[in-house]
């Protein structure tokens, strides 16, 4: 009997880091890609709960984040330019959604590994 390939879920799989990591790992592992560009809204708790209930994996790699300035090639705003509305959205995506994704992965898998990536492009541009 052949052993199944290790299953890896990669969030932010279509972004700068996520795409490179996904392409590399797909050579050896079964990779499940999750990204807003693929129609996955990780800020929607209902979606996250349903998706992770249906999709089991050995590893979760989180690469998703709200970094609008990177994709647009813009200079990052200073703290004085950030509105409370945009700061709230930043927290919803980069903190609350991350917590939700990690929680549902842990809830629906008996064991596994969670890796959270970040990059200085989110901080310095």
PDB file of C-alpha atoms in Angstrom:
ATOM      1  CA  UNK A   1       0.000   0.000   0.000  1.00  0.00           C
ATOM      2  CA  UNK A   2       1.406   3.357  -1.037  1.00  0.00           C
ATOM      3  CA  UNK A   3       1.640   6.146   1.528  1.00  0.00           C
ATOM      4  CA  UNK A   4      -0.363   9.276   0.677  1.00  0.00           C
ATOM      5  CA  UNK A   5       1.503  12.468  -0.111  1.00  0.00           C
ATOM      6  CA  UNK A   6       1.733  14.994   2.691  1.00  0.00           C
ATOM      7  CA  UNK A   7      -1.070  17.542   2.276  1.00  0.00           C
ATOM      8  CA  UNK A   8      -0.143  21.202   2.693  1.00  0.00           C
ATOM      9  CA  UNK A   9      -2.570  24.128   2.728  1.00  0.00           C
ATOM     10  CA  UNK A  10      -1.025  27.412   1.622  1.00  0.00           C
ATOM     11  CA  UNK A  11      -2.937  30.630   2.251  1.00  0.00           C
ATOM     12  CA  UNK A  12      -1.976  33.621   0.162  1.00  0.00           C
ATOM     13  CA  UNK A  13      -0.840  31.119  -2.450  1.00  0.00           C
ATOM     14  CA  UNK A  14      -1.044  33.602  -5.316  1.00  0.00           C
ATOM     15  CA  UNK A  15       0.969  36.384  -3.657  1.00  0.00           C
ATOM     16  CA  UNK A  16       4.679  37.164  -3.833  1.00  0.00           C
ATOM     17  CA  UNK A  17       5.844  34.648  -1.210  1.00  0.00           C
ATOM     18  CA  UNK A  18       2.952  32.222  -1.480  1.00  0.00           C
ATOM     19  CA  UNK A  19       3.346  31.599  -5.204  1.00  0.00           C
ATOM     20  CA  UNK A  20       7.040  30.732  -4.876  1.00  0.00           C
ATOM     21  CA  UNK A  21       6.447  28.484  -1.870  1.00  0.00           C
ATOM     22  CA  UNK A  22       3.487  26.755  -3.560  1.00  0.00           C
ATOM     23  CA  UNK A  23       5.363  26.128  -6.799  1.00  0.00           C
ATOM     24  CA  UNK A  24       8.351  24.700  -4.922  1.00  0.00           C
ATOM     25  CA  UNK A  25       6.356  22.434  -2.593  1.00  0.00           C
ATOM     26  CA  UNK A  26       4.049  21.114  -5.339  1.00  0.00           C
ATOM     27  CA  UNK A  27       7.005  19.134  -6.688  1.00  0.00           C
ATOM     28  CA  UNK A  28       6.907  16.779  -3.667  1.00  0.00           C
ATOM     29  CA  UNK A  29       3.655  17.377  -1.802  1.00  0.00           C
ATOM     30  CA  UNK A  30      -0.076  17.732  -2.392  1.00  0.00           C
ATOM     31  CA  UNK A  31      -0.658  21.489  -2.128  1.00  0.00           C
ATOM     32  CA  UNK A  32      -4.073  23.084  -1.562  1.00  0.00           C
ATOM     33  CA  UNK A  33      -4.024  26.748  -2.592  1.00  0.00           C
ATOM     34  CA  UNK A  34      -6.147  29.348  -0.784  1.00  0.00           C
ATOM     35  CA  UNK A  35      -6.154  32.944  -1.966  1.00  0.00           C
ATOM     36  CA  UNK A  36      -8.544  35.837  -2.461  1.00  0.00           C
ATOM     37  CA  UNK A  37      -7.550  35.769  -6.154  1.00  0.00           C
ATOM     38  CA  UNK A  38      -8.990  32.232  -6.290  1.00  0.00           C
ATOM     39  CA  UNK A  39     -12.243  33.406  -4.679  1.00  0.00           C
ATOM     40  CA  UNK A  40     -11.422  32.493  -1.076  1.00  0.00           C
ATOM     41  CA  UNK A  41     -12.382  35.134   1.509  1.00  0.00           C
ATOM     42  CA  UNK A  42     -10.436  34.298   4.656  1.00  0.00           C
ATOM     43  CA  UNK A  43     -12.074  37.200   6.505  1.00  0.00           C
ATOM     44  CA  UNK A  44     -15.402  35.329   6.219  1.00  0.00           C
ATOM     45  CA  UNK A  45     -15.501  33.139   9.328  1.00  0.00           C
ATOM     46  CA  UNK A  46     -18.299  30.991   7.899  1.00  0.00           C
ATOM     47  CA  UNK A  47     -16.268  30.248   4.777  1.00  0.00           C
ATOM     48  CA  UNK A  48     -13.173  29.427   6.853  1.00  0.00           C
ATOM     49  CA  UNK A  49     -15.107  27.041   9.127  1.00  0.00           C
ATOM     50  CA  UNK A  50     -16.725  25.196   6.196  1.00  0.00           C
ATOM     51  CA  UNK A  51     -13.544  25.010   4.132  1.00  0.00           C
ATOM     52  CA  UNK A  52     -11.355  23.613   6.914  1.00  0.00           C
ATOM     53  CA  UNK A  53     -14.047  21.140   7.958  1.00  0.00           C
ATOM     54  CA  UNK A  54     -13.956  19.679   4.416  1.00  0.00           C
ATOM     55  CA  UNK A  55     -10.195  19.958   3.786  1.00  0.00           C
ATOM     56  CA  UNK A  56      -7.790  18.132   6.082  1.00  0.00           C
ATOM     57  CA  UNK A  57      -4.019  18.572   5.885  1.00  0.00           C
ATOM     58  CA  UNK A  58      -0.732  17.828   7.607  1.00  0.00           C
ATOM     59  CA  UNK A  59       0.552  21.386   7.404  1.00  0.00           C
ATOM     60  CA  UNK A  60      -0.791  24.933   7.139  1.00  0.00           C
ATOM     61  CA  UNK A  61       1.455  27.636   5.706  1.00  0.00           C
ATOM     62  CA  UNK A  62       0.055  31.156   6.064  1.00  0.00           C
ATOM     63  CA  UNK A  63       1.357  33.721   3.588  1.00  0.00           C
ATOM     64  CA  UNK A  64      -1.740  35.901   3.249  1.00  0.00           C
ATOM     65  CA  UNK A  65      -1.739  39.518   4.332  1.00  0.00           C
ATOM     66  CA  UNK A  66      -3.139  42.886   3.396  1.00  0.00           C
ATOM     67  CA  UNK A  67      -0.316  44.736   1.632  1.00  0.00           C
ATOM     68  CA  UNK A  68      -2.056  46.887  -0.969  1.00  0.00           C
ATOM     69  CA  UNK A  69       0.942  49.124  -1.523  1.00  0.00           C
ATOM     70  CA  UNK A  70       3.164  46.211  -2.606  1.00  0.00           C
ATOM     71  CA  UNK A  71       0.891  45.059  -5.438  1.00  0.00           C
ATOM     72  CA  UNK A  72       0.347  48.621  -6.623  1.00  0.00           C
ATOM     73  CA  UNK A  73       4.046  49.507  -6.465  1.00  0.00           C
ATOM     74  CA  UNK A  74       3.255  52.424  -4.185  1.00  0.00           C
ATOM     75  CA  UNK A  75       5.276  53.810  -1.342  1.00  0.00           C
ATOM     76  CA  UNK A  76       3.965  52.666   2.007  1.00  0.00           C
ATOM     77  CA  UNK A  77       1.893  55.203   3.908  1.00  0.00           C
ATOM     78  CA  UNK A  78       3.257  56.695   7.090  1.00  0.00           C
ATOM     79  CA  UNK A  79       1.369  56.255  10.348  1.00  0.00           C
ATOM     80  CA  UNK A  80      -0.021  59.771   9.869  1.00  0.00           C
ATOM     81  CA  UNK A  81      -1.614  58.821   6.529  1.00  0.00           C
ATOM     82  CA  UNK A  82      -3.421  55.695   7.739  1.00  0.00           C
ATOM     83  CA  UNK A  83      -7.115  56.161   8.498  1.00  0.00           C
ATOM     84  CA  UNK A  84      -8.821  54.272  11.309  1.00  0.00           C
ATOM     85  CA  UNK A  85     -10.934  52.506   8.677  1.00  0.00           C
ATOM     86  CA  UNK A  86      -7.873  51.212   6.800  1.00  0.00           C
ATOM     87  CA  UNK A  87      -6.175  50.278  10.095  1.00  0.00           C
ATOM     88  CA  UNK A  88      -9.266  48.300  11.108  1.00  0.00           C
ATOM     89  CA  UNK A  89      -9.238  46.469   7.744  1.00  0.00           C
ATOM     90  CA  UNK A  90      -5.529  45.728   8.231  1.00  0.00           C
ATOM     91  CA  UNK A  91      -6.273  44.140  11.626  1.00  0.00           C
ATOM     92  CA  UNK A  92      -9.270  42.208  10.256  1.00  0.00           C
ATOM     93  CA  UNK A  93      -7.131  40.566   7.580  1.00  0.00           C
ATOM     94  CA  UNK A  94      -3.696  40.309   9.188  1.00  0.00           C
ATOM     95  CA  UNK A  95      -4.729  39.404  12.729  1.00  0.00           C
ATOM     96  CA  UNK A  96      -8.358  38.316  13.079  1.00  0.00           C
ATOM     97  CA  UNK A  97      -8.503  36.242   9.875  1.00  0.00           C
ATOM     98  CA  UNK A  98      -5.119  34.684  10.677  1.00  0.00           C
ATOM     99  CA  UNK A  99      -6.420  33.633  14.096  1.00  0.00           C
ATOM    100  CA  UNK A 100      -9.580  32.180  12.517  1.00  0.00           C
ATOM    101  CA  UNK A 101      -7.613  30.188   9.917  1.00  0.00           C
ATOM    102  CA  UNK A 102      -5.183  28.767  12.508  1.00  0.00           C
ATOM    103  CA  UNK A 103      -8.012  27.918  14.908  1.00  0.00           C
ATOM    104  CA  UNK A 104     -10.048  26.058  12.281  1.00  0.00           C
ATOM    105  CA  UNK A 105      -7.004  24.172  10.995  1.00  0.00           C
ATOM    106  CA  UNK A 106      -6.234  23.042  14.559  1.00  0.00           C
ATOM    107  CA  UNK A 107      -9.877  22.209  15.290  1.00  0.00           C
ATOM    108  CA  UNK A 108     -10.232  19.981  12.221  1.00  0.00           C
ATOM    109  CA  UNK A 109      -6.889  18.145  12.231  1.00  0.00           C
ATOM    110  CA  UNK A 110      -5.716  15.756  14.944  1.00  0.00           C
ATOM    111  CA  UNK A 111      -2.124  16.858  14.455  1.00  0.00           C
ATOM    112  CA  UNK A 112      -0.178  19.106  12.151  1.00  0.00           C
ATOM    113  CA  UNK A 113       2.189  21.987  11.711  1.00  0.00           C
ATOM    114  CA  UNK A 114       1.357  25.684  11.341  1.00  0.00           C
ATOM    115  CA  UNK A 115       3.903  28.046   9.760  1.00  0.00           C
ATOM    116  CA  UNK A 116       3.179  31.787   9.618  1.00  0.00           C
ATOM    117  CA  UNK A 117       5.208  33.853   7.152  1.00  0.00           C
ATOM    118  CA  UNK A 118       5.623  37.578   6.982  1.00  0.00           C
ATOM    119  CA  UNK A 119       7.891  39.802   4.961  1.00  0.00           C
ATOM    120  CA  UNK A 120       9.573  43.133   5.344  1.00  0.00           C
ATOM    121  CA  UNK A 121       7.798  44.307   2.177  1.00  0.00           C
ATOM    122  CA  UNK A 122       4.765  44.644   4.424  1.00  0.00           C
ATOM    123  CA  UNK A 123       6.737  46.980   6.672  1.00  0.00           C
ATOM    124  CA  UNK A 124       9.303  48.682   4.472  1.00  0.00           C
ATOM    125  CA  UNK A 125       8.806  49.825   0.894  1.00  0.00           C
TER     126      UNK A 125
END
